[in-house]
Short mmCIF file of C-alpha atoms in Angstrom, two decimals:
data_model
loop_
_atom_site.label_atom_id
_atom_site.label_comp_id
_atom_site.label_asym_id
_atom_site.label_seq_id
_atom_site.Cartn_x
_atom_site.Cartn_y
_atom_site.Cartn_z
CA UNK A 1 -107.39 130.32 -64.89
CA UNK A 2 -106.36 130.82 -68.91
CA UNK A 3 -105.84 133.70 -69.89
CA UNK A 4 -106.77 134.95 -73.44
CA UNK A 5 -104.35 137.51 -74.88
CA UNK A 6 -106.52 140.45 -76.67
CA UNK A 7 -104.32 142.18 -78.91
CA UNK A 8 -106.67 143.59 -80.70
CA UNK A 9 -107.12 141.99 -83.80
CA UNK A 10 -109.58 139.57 -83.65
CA UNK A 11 -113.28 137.94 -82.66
CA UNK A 12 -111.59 135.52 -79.60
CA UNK A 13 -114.97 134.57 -78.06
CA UNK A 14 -114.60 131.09 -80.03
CA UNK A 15 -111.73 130.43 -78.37
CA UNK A 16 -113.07 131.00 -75.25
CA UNK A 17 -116.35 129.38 -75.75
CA UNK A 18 -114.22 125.93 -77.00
CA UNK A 19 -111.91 126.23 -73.94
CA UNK A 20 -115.40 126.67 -72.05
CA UNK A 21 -116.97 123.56 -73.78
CA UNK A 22 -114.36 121.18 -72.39
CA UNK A 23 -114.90 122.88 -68.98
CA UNK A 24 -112.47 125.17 -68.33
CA UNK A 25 -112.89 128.47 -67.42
CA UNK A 26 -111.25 131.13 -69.66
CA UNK A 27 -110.93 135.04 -69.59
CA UNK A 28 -110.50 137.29 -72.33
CA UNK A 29 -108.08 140.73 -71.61
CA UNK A 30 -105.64 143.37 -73.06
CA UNK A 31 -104.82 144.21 -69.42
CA UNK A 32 -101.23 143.26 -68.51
CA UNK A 33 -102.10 143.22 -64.67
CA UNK A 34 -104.56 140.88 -65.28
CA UNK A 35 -102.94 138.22 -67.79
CA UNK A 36 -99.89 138.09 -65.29
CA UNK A 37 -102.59 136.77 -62.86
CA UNK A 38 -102.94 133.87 -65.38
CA UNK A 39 -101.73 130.15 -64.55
CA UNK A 40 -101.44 129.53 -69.07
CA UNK A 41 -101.53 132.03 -71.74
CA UNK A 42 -103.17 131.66 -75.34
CA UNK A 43 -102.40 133.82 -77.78
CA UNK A 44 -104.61 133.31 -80.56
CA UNK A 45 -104.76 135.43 -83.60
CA UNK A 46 -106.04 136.29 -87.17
CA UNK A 47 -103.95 139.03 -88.88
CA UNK A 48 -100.88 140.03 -89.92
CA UNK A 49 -97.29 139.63 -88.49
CA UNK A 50 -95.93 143.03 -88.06
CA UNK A 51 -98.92 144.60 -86.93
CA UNK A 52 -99.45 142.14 -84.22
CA UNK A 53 -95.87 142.64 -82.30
CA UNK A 54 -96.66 146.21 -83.01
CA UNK A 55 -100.13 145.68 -80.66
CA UNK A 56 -98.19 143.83 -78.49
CA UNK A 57 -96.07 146.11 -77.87
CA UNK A 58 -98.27 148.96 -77.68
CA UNK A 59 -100.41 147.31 -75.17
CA UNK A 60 -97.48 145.85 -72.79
CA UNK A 61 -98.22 142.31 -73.32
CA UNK A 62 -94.88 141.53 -74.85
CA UNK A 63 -93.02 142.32 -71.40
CA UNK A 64 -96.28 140.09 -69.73
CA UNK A 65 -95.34 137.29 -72.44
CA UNK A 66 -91.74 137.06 -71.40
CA UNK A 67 -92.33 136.64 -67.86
CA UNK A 68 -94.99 134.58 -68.11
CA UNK A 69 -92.61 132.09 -70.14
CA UNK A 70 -89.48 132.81 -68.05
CA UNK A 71 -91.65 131.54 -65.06
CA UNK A 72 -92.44 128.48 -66.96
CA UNK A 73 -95.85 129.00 -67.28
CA UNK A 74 -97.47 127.46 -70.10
CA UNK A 75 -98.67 129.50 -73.52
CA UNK A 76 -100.28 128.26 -76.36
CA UNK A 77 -100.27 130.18 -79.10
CA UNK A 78 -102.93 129.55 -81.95
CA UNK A 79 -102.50 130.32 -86.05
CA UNK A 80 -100.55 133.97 -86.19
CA UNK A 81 -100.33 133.33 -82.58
CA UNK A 82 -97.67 130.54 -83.27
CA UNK A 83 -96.00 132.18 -85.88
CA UNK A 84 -95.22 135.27 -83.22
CA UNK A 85 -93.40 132.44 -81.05
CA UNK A 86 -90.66 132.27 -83.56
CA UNK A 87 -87.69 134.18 -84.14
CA UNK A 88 -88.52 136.29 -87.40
CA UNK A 89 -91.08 136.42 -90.23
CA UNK A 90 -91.05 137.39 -93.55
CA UNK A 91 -94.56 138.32 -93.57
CA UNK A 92 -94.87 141.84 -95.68
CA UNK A 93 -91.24 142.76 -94.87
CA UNK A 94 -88.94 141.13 -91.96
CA UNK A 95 -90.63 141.47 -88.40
CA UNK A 96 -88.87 140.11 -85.57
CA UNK A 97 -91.21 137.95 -83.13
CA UNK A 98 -91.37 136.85 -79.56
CA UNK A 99 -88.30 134.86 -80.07
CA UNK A 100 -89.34 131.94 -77.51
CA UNK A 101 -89.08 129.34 -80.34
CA UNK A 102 -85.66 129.43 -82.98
CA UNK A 103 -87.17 129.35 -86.46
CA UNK A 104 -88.56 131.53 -89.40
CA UNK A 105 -91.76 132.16 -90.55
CA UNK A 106 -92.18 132.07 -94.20
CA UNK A 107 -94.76 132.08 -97.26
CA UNK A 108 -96.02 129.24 -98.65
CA UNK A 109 -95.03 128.84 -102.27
CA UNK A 110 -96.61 130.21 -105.36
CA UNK A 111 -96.83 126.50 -106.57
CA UNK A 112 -99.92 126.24 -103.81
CA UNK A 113 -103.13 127.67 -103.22
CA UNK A 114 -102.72 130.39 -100.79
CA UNK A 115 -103.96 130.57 -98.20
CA UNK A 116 -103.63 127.46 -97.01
CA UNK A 117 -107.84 126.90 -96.24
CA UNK A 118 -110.17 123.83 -94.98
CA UNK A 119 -109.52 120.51 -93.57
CA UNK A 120 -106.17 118.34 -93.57
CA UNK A 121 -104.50 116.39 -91.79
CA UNK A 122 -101.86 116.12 -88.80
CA UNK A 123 -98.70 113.49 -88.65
CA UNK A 124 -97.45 112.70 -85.50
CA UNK A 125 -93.82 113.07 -85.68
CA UNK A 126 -93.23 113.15 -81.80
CA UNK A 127 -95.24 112.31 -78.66
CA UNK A 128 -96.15 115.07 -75.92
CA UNK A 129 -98.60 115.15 -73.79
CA UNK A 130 -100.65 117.52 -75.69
CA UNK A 131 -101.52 114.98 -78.43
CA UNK A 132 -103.08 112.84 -75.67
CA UNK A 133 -106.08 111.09 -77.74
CA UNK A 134 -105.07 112.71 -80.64
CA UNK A 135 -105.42 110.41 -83.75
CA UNK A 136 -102.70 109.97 -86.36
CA UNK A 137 -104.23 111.62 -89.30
CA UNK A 138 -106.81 113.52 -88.00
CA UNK A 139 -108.51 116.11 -90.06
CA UNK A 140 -108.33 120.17 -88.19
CA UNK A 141 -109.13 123.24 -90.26
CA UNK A 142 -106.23 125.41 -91.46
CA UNK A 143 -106.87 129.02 -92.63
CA UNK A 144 -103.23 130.34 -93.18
CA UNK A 145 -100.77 131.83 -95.98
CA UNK A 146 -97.36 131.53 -94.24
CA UNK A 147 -95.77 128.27 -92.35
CA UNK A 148 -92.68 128.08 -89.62
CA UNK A 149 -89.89 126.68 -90.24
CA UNK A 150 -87.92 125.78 -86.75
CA UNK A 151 -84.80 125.49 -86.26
CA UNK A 152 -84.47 122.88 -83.81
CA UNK A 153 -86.36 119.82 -83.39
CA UNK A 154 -89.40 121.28 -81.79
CA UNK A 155 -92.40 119.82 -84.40
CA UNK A 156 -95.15 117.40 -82.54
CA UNK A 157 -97.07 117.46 -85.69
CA UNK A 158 -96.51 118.14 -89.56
CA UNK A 159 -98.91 118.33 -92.10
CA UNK A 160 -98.80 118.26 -95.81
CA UNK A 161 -99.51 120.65 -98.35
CA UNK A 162 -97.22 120.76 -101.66
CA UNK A 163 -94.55 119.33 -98.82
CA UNK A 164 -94.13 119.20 -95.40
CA UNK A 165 -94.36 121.89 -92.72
CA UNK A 166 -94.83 122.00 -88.57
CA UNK A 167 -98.81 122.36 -87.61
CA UNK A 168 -97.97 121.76 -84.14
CA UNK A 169 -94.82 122.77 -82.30
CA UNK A 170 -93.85 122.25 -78.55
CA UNK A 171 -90.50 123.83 -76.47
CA UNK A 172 -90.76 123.37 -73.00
CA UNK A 173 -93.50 124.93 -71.46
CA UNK A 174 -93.90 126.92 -74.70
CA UNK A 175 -96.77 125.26 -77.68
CA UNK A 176 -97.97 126.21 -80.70
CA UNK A 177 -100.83 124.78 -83.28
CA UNK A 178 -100.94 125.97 -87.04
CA UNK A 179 -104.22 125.43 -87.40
CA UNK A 180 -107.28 126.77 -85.23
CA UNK A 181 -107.98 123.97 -82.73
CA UNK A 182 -111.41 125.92 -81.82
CA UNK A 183 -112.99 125.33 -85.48
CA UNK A 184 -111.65 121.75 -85.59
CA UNK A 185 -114.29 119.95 -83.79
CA UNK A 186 -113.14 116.99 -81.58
CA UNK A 187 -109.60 117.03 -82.73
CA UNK A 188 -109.36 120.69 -81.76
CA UNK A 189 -111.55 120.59 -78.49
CA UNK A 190 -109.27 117.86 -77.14
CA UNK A 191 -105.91 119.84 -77.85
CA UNK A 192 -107.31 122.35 -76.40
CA UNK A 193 -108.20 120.07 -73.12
CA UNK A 194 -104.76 118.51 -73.31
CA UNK A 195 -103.23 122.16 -73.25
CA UNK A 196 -105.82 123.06 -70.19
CA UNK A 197 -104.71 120.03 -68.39
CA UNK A 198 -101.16 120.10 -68.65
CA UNK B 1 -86.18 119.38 -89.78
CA UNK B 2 -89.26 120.91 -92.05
CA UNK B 3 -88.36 120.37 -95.69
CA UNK B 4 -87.63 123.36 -97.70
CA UNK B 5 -88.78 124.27 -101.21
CA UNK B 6 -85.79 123.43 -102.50
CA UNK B 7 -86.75 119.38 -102.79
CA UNK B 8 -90.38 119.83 -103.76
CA UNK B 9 -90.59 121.66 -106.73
CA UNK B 10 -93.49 120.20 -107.94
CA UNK B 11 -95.12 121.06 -111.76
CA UNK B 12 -98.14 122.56 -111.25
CA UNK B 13 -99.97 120.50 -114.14
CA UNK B 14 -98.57 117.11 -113.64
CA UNK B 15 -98.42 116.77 -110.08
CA UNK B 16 -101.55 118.04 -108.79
CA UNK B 17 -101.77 115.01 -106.13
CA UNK B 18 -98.87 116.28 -104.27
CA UNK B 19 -100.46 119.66 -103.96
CA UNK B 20 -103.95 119.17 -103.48
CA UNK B 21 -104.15 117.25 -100.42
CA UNK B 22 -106.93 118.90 -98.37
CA UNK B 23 -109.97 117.35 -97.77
CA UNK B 24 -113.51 117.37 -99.37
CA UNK B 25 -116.07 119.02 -97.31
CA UNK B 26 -119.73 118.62 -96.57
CA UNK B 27 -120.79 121.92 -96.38
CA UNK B 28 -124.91 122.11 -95.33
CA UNK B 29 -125.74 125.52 -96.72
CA UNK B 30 -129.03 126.78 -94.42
CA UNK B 31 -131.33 129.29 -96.49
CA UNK B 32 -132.46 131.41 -93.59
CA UNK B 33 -135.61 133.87 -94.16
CA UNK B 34 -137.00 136.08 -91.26
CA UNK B 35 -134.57 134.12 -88.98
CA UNK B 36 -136.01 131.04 -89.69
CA UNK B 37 -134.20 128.42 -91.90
CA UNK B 38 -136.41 127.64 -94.99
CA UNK B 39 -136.26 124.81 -97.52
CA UNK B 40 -137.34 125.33 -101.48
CA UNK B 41 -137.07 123.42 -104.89
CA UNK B 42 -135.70 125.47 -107.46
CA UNK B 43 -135.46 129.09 -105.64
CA UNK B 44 -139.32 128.63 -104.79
CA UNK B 45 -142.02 127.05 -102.52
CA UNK B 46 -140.34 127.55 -99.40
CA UNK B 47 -141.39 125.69 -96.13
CA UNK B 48 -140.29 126.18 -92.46
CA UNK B 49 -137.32 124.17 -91.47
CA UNK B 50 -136.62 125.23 -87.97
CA UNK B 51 -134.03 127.48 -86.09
CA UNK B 52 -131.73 128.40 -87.69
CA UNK B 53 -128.69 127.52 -84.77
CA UNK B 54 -130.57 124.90 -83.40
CA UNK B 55 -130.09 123.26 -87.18
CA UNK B 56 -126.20 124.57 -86.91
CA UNK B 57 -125.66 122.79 -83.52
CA UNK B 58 -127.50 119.15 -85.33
CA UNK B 59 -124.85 119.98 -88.29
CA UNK B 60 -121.87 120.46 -85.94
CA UNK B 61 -122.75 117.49 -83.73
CA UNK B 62 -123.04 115.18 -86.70
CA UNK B 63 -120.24 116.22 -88.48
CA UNK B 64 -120.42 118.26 -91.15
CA UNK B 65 -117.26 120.60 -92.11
CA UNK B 66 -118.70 123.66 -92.20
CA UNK B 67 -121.71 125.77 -92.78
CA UNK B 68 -123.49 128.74 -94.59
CA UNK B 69 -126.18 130.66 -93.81
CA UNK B 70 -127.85 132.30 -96.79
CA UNK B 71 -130.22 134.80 -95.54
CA UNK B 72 -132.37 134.93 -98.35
CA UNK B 73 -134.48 138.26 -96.91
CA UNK B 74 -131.43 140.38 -97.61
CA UNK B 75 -133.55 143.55 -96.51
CA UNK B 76 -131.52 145.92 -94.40
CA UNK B 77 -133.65 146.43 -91.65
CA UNK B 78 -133.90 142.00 -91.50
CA UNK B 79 -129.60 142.99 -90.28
CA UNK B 80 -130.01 142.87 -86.89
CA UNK B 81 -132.31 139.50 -87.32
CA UNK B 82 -129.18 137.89 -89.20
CA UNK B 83 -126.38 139.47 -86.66
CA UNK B 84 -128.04 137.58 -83.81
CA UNK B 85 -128.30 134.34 -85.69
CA UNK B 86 -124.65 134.58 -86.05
CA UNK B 87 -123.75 135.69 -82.76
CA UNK B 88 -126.04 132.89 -81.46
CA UNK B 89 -124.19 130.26 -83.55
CA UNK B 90 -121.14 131.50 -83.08
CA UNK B 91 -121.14 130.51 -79.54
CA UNK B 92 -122.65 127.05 -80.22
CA UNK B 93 -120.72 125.48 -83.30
CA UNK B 94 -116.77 124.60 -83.05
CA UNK B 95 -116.63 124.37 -86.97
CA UNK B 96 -116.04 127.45 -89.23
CA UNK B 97 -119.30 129.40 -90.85
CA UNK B 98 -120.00 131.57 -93.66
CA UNK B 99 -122.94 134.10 -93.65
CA UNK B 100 -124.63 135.61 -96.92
CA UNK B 101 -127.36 137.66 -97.93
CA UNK B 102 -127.58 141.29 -97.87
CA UNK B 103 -123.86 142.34 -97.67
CA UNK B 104 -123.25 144.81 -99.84
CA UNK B 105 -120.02 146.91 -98.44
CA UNK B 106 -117.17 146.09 -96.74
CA UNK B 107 -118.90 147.61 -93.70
CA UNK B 108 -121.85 144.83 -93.83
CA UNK B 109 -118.56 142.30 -93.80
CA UNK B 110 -117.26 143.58 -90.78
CA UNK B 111 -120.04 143.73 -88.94
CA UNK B 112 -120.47 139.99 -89.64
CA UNK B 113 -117.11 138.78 -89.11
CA UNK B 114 -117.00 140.79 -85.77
CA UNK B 115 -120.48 138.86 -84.90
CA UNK B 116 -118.47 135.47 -84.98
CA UNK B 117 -119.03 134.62 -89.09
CA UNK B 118 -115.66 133.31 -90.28
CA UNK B 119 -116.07 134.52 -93.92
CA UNK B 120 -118.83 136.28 -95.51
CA UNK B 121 -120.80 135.53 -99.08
CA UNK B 122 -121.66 137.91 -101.68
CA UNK B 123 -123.66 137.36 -104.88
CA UNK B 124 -125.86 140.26 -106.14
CA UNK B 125 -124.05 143.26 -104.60
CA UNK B 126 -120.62 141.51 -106.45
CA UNK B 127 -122.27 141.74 -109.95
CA UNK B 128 -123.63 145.00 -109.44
CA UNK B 129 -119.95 146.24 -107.91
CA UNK B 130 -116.74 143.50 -108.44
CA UNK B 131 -114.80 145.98 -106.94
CA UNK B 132 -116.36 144.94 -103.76
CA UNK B 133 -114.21 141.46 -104.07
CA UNK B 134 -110.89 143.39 -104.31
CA UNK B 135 -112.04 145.46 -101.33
CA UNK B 136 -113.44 142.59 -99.14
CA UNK B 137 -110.23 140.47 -99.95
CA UNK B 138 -107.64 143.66 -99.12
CA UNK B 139 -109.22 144.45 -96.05
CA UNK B 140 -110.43 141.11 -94.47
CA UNK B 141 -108.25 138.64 -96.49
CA UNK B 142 -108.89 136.37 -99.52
CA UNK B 143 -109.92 133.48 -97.04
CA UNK B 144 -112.91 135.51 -95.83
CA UNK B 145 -114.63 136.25 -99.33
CA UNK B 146 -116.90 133.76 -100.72
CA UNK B 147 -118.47 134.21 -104.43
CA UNK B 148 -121.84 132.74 -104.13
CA UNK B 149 -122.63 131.92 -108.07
CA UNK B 150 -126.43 131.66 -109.42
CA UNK B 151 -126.16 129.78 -112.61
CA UNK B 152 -128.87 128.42 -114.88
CA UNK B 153 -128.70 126.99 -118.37
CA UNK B 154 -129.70 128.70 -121.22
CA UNK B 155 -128.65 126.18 -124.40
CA UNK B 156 -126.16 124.07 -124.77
CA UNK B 157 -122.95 124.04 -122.56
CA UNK B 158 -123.88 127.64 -121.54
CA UNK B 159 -124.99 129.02 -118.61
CA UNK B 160 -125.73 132.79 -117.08
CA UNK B 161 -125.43 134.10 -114.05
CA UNK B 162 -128.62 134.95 -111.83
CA UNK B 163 -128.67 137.51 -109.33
CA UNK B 164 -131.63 138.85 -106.63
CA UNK B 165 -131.91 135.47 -105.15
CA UNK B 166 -132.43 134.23 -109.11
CA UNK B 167 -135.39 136.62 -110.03
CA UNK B 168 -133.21 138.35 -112.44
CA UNK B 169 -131.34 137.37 -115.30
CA UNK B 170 -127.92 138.91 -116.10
CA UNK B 171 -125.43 138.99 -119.06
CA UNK B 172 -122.69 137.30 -117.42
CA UNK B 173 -121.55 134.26 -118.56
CA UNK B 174 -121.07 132.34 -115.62
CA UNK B 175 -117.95 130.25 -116.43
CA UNK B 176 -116.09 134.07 -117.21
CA UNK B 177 -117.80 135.41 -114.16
CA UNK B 178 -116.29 132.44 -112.06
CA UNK B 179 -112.60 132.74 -113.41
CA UNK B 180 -113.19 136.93 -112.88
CA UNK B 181 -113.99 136.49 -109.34
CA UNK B 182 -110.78 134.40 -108.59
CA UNK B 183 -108.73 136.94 -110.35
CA UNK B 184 -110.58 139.54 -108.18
CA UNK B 185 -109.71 137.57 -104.84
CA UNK B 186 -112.35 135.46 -104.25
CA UNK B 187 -111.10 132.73 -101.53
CA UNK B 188 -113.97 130.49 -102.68
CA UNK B 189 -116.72 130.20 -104.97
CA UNK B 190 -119.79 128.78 -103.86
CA UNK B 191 -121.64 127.29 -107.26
CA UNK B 192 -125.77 126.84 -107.21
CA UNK B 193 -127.54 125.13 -110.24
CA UNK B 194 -130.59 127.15 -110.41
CA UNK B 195 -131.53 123.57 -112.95
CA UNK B 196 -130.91 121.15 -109.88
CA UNK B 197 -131.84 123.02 -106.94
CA UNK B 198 -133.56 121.21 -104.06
CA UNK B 199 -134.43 118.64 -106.87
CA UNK B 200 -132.58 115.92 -105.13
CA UNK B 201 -131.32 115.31 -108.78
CA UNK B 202 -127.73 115.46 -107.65
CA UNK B 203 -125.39 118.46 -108.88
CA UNK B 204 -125.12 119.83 -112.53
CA UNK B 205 -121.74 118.05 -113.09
CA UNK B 206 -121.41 119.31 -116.52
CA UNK B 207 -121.39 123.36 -115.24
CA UNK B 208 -119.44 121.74 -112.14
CA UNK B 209 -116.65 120.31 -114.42
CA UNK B 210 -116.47 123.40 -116.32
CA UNK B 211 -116.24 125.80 -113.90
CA UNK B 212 -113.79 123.94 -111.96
CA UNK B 213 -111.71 123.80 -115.53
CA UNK B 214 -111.96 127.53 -115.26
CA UNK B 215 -110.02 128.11 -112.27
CA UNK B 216 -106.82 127.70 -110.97
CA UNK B 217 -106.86 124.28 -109.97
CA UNK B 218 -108.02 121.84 -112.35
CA UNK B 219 -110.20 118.70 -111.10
CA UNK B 220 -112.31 116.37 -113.23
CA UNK B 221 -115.35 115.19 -111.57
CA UNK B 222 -116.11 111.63 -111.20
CA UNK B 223 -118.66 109.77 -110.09
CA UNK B 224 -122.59 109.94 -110.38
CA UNK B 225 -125.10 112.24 -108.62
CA UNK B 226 -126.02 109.56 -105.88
CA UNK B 227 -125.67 111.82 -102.80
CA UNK B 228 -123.89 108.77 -101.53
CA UNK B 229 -121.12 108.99 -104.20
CA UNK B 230 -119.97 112.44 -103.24
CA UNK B 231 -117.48 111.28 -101.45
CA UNK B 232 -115.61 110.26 -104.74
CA UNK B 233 -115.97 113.40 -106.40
CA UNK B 234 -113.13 115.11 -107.35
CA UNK B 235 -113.36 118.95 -106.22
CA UNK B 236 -110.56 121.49 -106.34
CA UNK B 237 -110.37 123.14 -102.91
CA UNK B 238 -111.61 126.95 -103.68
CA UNK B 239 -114.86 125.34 -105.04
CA UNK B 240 -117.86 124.93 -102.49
CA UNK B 241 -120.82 123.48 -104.05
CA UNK B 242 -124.02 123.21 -102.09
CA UNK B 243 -123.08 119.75 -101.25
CA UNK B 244 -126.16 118.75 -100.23
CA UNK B 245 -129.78 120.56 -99.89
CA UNK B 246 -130.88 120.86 -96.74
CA UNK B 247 -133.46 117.95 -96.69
CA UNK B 248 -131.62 115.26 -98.77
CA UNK B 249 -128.62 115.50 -95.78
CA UNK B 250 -131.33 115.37 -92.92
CA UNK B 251 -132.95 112.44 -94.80
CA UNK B 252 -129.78 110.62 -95.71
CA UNK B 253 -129.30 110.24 -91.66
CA UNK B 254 -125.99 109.19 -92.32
CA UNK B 255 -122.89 110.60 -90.63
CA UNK B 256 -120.07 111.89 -92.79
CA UNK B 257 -116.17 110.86 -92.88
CA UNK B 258 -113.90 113.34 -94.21
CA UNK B 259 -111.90 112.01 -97.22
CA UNK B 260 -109.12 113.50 -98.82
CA UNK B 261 -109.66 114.22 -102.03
CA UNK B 262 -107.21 111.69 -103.86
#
């Protein structure tokens, strides 16, 4: 079963509804007993940086988080839930994150529109499994005002915008997607299948 | 290795193709009274058009970008009516939505976005209070808040601003009003010819060019008012026209391929 991280912050019945469309079963918790249970983890998320390790750690699902990955469980984490895979952000101060990934998260420039909103495209940069049927170029929706930057090469996909930054990251058993695979139609519903079938 | 900024400084006003590289969108905008979705020409005659997530899940399936619901009762006790809608469609569509009509505090936002809406639309209750943007866009974020713009001509290369679904007439000019409500944190503006619409007479491209002049990225529309010919418009991201009335995209049966923009 995949368990959805509630830390609360957001509406995360359309994640579980898209998981639900491509047929898998999903369940939606703050409850650390229960997300242990889970076989993957997705930790969406709308919001800002510091406030959501704050939840996190509040609510005891940082500790679940780090066993979870040390077991090599699979997590996917969506949008802010990517950027809290990283190392540190520079989101309204300097916030250290979950660490899993080596990289920075960082604000676009003022030379673009922030946020970063509506439809653009991926570039496949490397292969995985999770960009099974994934077309070059396809069009997801992005709703963001700060990018990672990784330190190692961990980018699956990069998109453009001003230049180029990671929309779709992969470290072991550990993924992330810029964007919000469960507004992106197709594209998104078959990441998300990939990610439920891996 | 993601490039830094330190290789793309790019010059704001000659190289907008670098920046502006997201697509265009066809955005069916559903005018929803009494929880039904309704179709007019020029704000009046309105006819029954069907359900109003029924017409979301057609929009979804046949791939359109996004969608807004205008709920065009706007009474308070029609709330509950519009929160179910949203809920409703929330669980149906896998594309983003915007809901508008009645919100007049940050509270009404909430109680939307909560619902499943992924940004909200204000028009009237922004006039009557632009404080409300700055509000809206400090609590929620500037993506959430969407400036829904009435404008009608009154001479030549003028136009005001409508409010109270276009009923009543107001002294804002609506190119000013437009570049206010960026500077206020507007995410987008959605633009409505009160001339053009329903009319099937294609979009006021003269107010379109001009307002999209006014704000921070510059465009200059091409191409004609052929509903087929949208696709070569050139739109600056934060600007969401009605891209199509309700009827012309059901009758134009055809199925849309997102473009970028250059």
């Amino acid at each position: 079963m995949i368990g959805i991280i509630d830390y609360h912050l957001n509406n995360l019945r359309s994640v579980q509804k898209a998981f639900e469309k491509v047929g898998f079963p999903s369940f939606i918790s703050d409850n650390p007993n229960e997300l242990m249970k889970a076989e993957k983890l997705v930790l969406p998320g709308v919001g800002a940086f510091g406030t959501a390790m704050e939840n996190l750690n509040v609510l005891g699902l940082k500790d679940v988080l780090d066993d979870h990955v040390s077991s090599g469980k699979p997590l996917l984490g969506i949008c802010l839930g990517m950027q809290l895979l990283f190392t540190k952000s520079y989101e309204l101060g300097e916030y250290a994150g979950l660490n899993f990934i080596n990289g920075e998260v960082k604000q676009f420039p003022s030379t673009v529109k922030v946020p970063h909103m509506g439809w653009n495209q991926v570039e496949i940069v490397n292969q995985s499994p999770l960009l099974k049927d994934v077309e070059e170029k396809s069009f997801v929706y992005f709703v963001h005002s700060y990018f990672v930057e990784p330190r190692e090469n961990v980018t699956l996909t990069q998109t453009e915008y001003g230049f180029r930054f990671a929309s779709i990251v992969e470290q072991g058993n550990i993924y992330g997607i810029q964007f919000h695979p469960e507004k992106s139609q197709k594209t998104g519903l078959q990441l998300l299948r990939n990610f439920a079938g891996i | 290795m993601i490039g830094g900024f330190a290789n793309h400084k790019i010059s704001q006003s000659k190289n907008l193709k670098n920046i502006f590289v997201l697509a265009k969108r066809i955005i069916p905008c559903l005018d929803v009274d009494k929880g039904r979705v309704v179709k007019g020409t020029n704000f009046v005659g309105l006819v029954d058009a069907g359900d109003p997530v029924q017409q979301a899940k057609f929009y979804d399936a046949e791939g359109a970008d996004e969608l807004i619901f205008l709920d065009i009762t706007a009474s308070s006790d029609n709330r509950s009516t519009m929160v179910d809608v949203v809920r409703r469609t929330a669980e149906e569509v896998s594309i983003p939505f915007t809901i508008g009509g009645g919100i007049r505090t940050t509270d009404d936002m909430r109680e939307m976005l909560r619902s499943g809406a992924d940004k909200v639309s204000i028009n009237t209750a922004a006039v009557k209070n632009p404080q409300l943007i700055i509000d809206g866009a400090e609590r929620f974020g500037v993506q959430c808040i969407v400036v829904a713009i009435d404008a009608k001509k009154v001479s030549d290369g003028k136009w005001k601003v409508f409010v109270n679904g276009g009923r009543t007439e107001t002294e804002l000019d609506a190119i000013e009003w437009a570049t206010n409500v960026e500077r206020l944190g507007a995410g987008e503006i959605m633009l409505t010819s009160m001339d053009r619409d329903g009319t099937k007479d294609g979009y006021d491209l003269e107010l379109l060019k001009k307002v999209c002049a006014s704000v921070k990225f510059r465009s200059s529309p091409a191409a004609g008012q052929e509903v087929s010919s949208i696709c070569t418009m050139h739109l600056p991201s934060p600007m969401l026209m009605r891209f199509l009335r309700h009827q012309s995209f059901i009758s134009g049966g055809s199925r849309f391929n997102r473009q970028k923009i250059f």
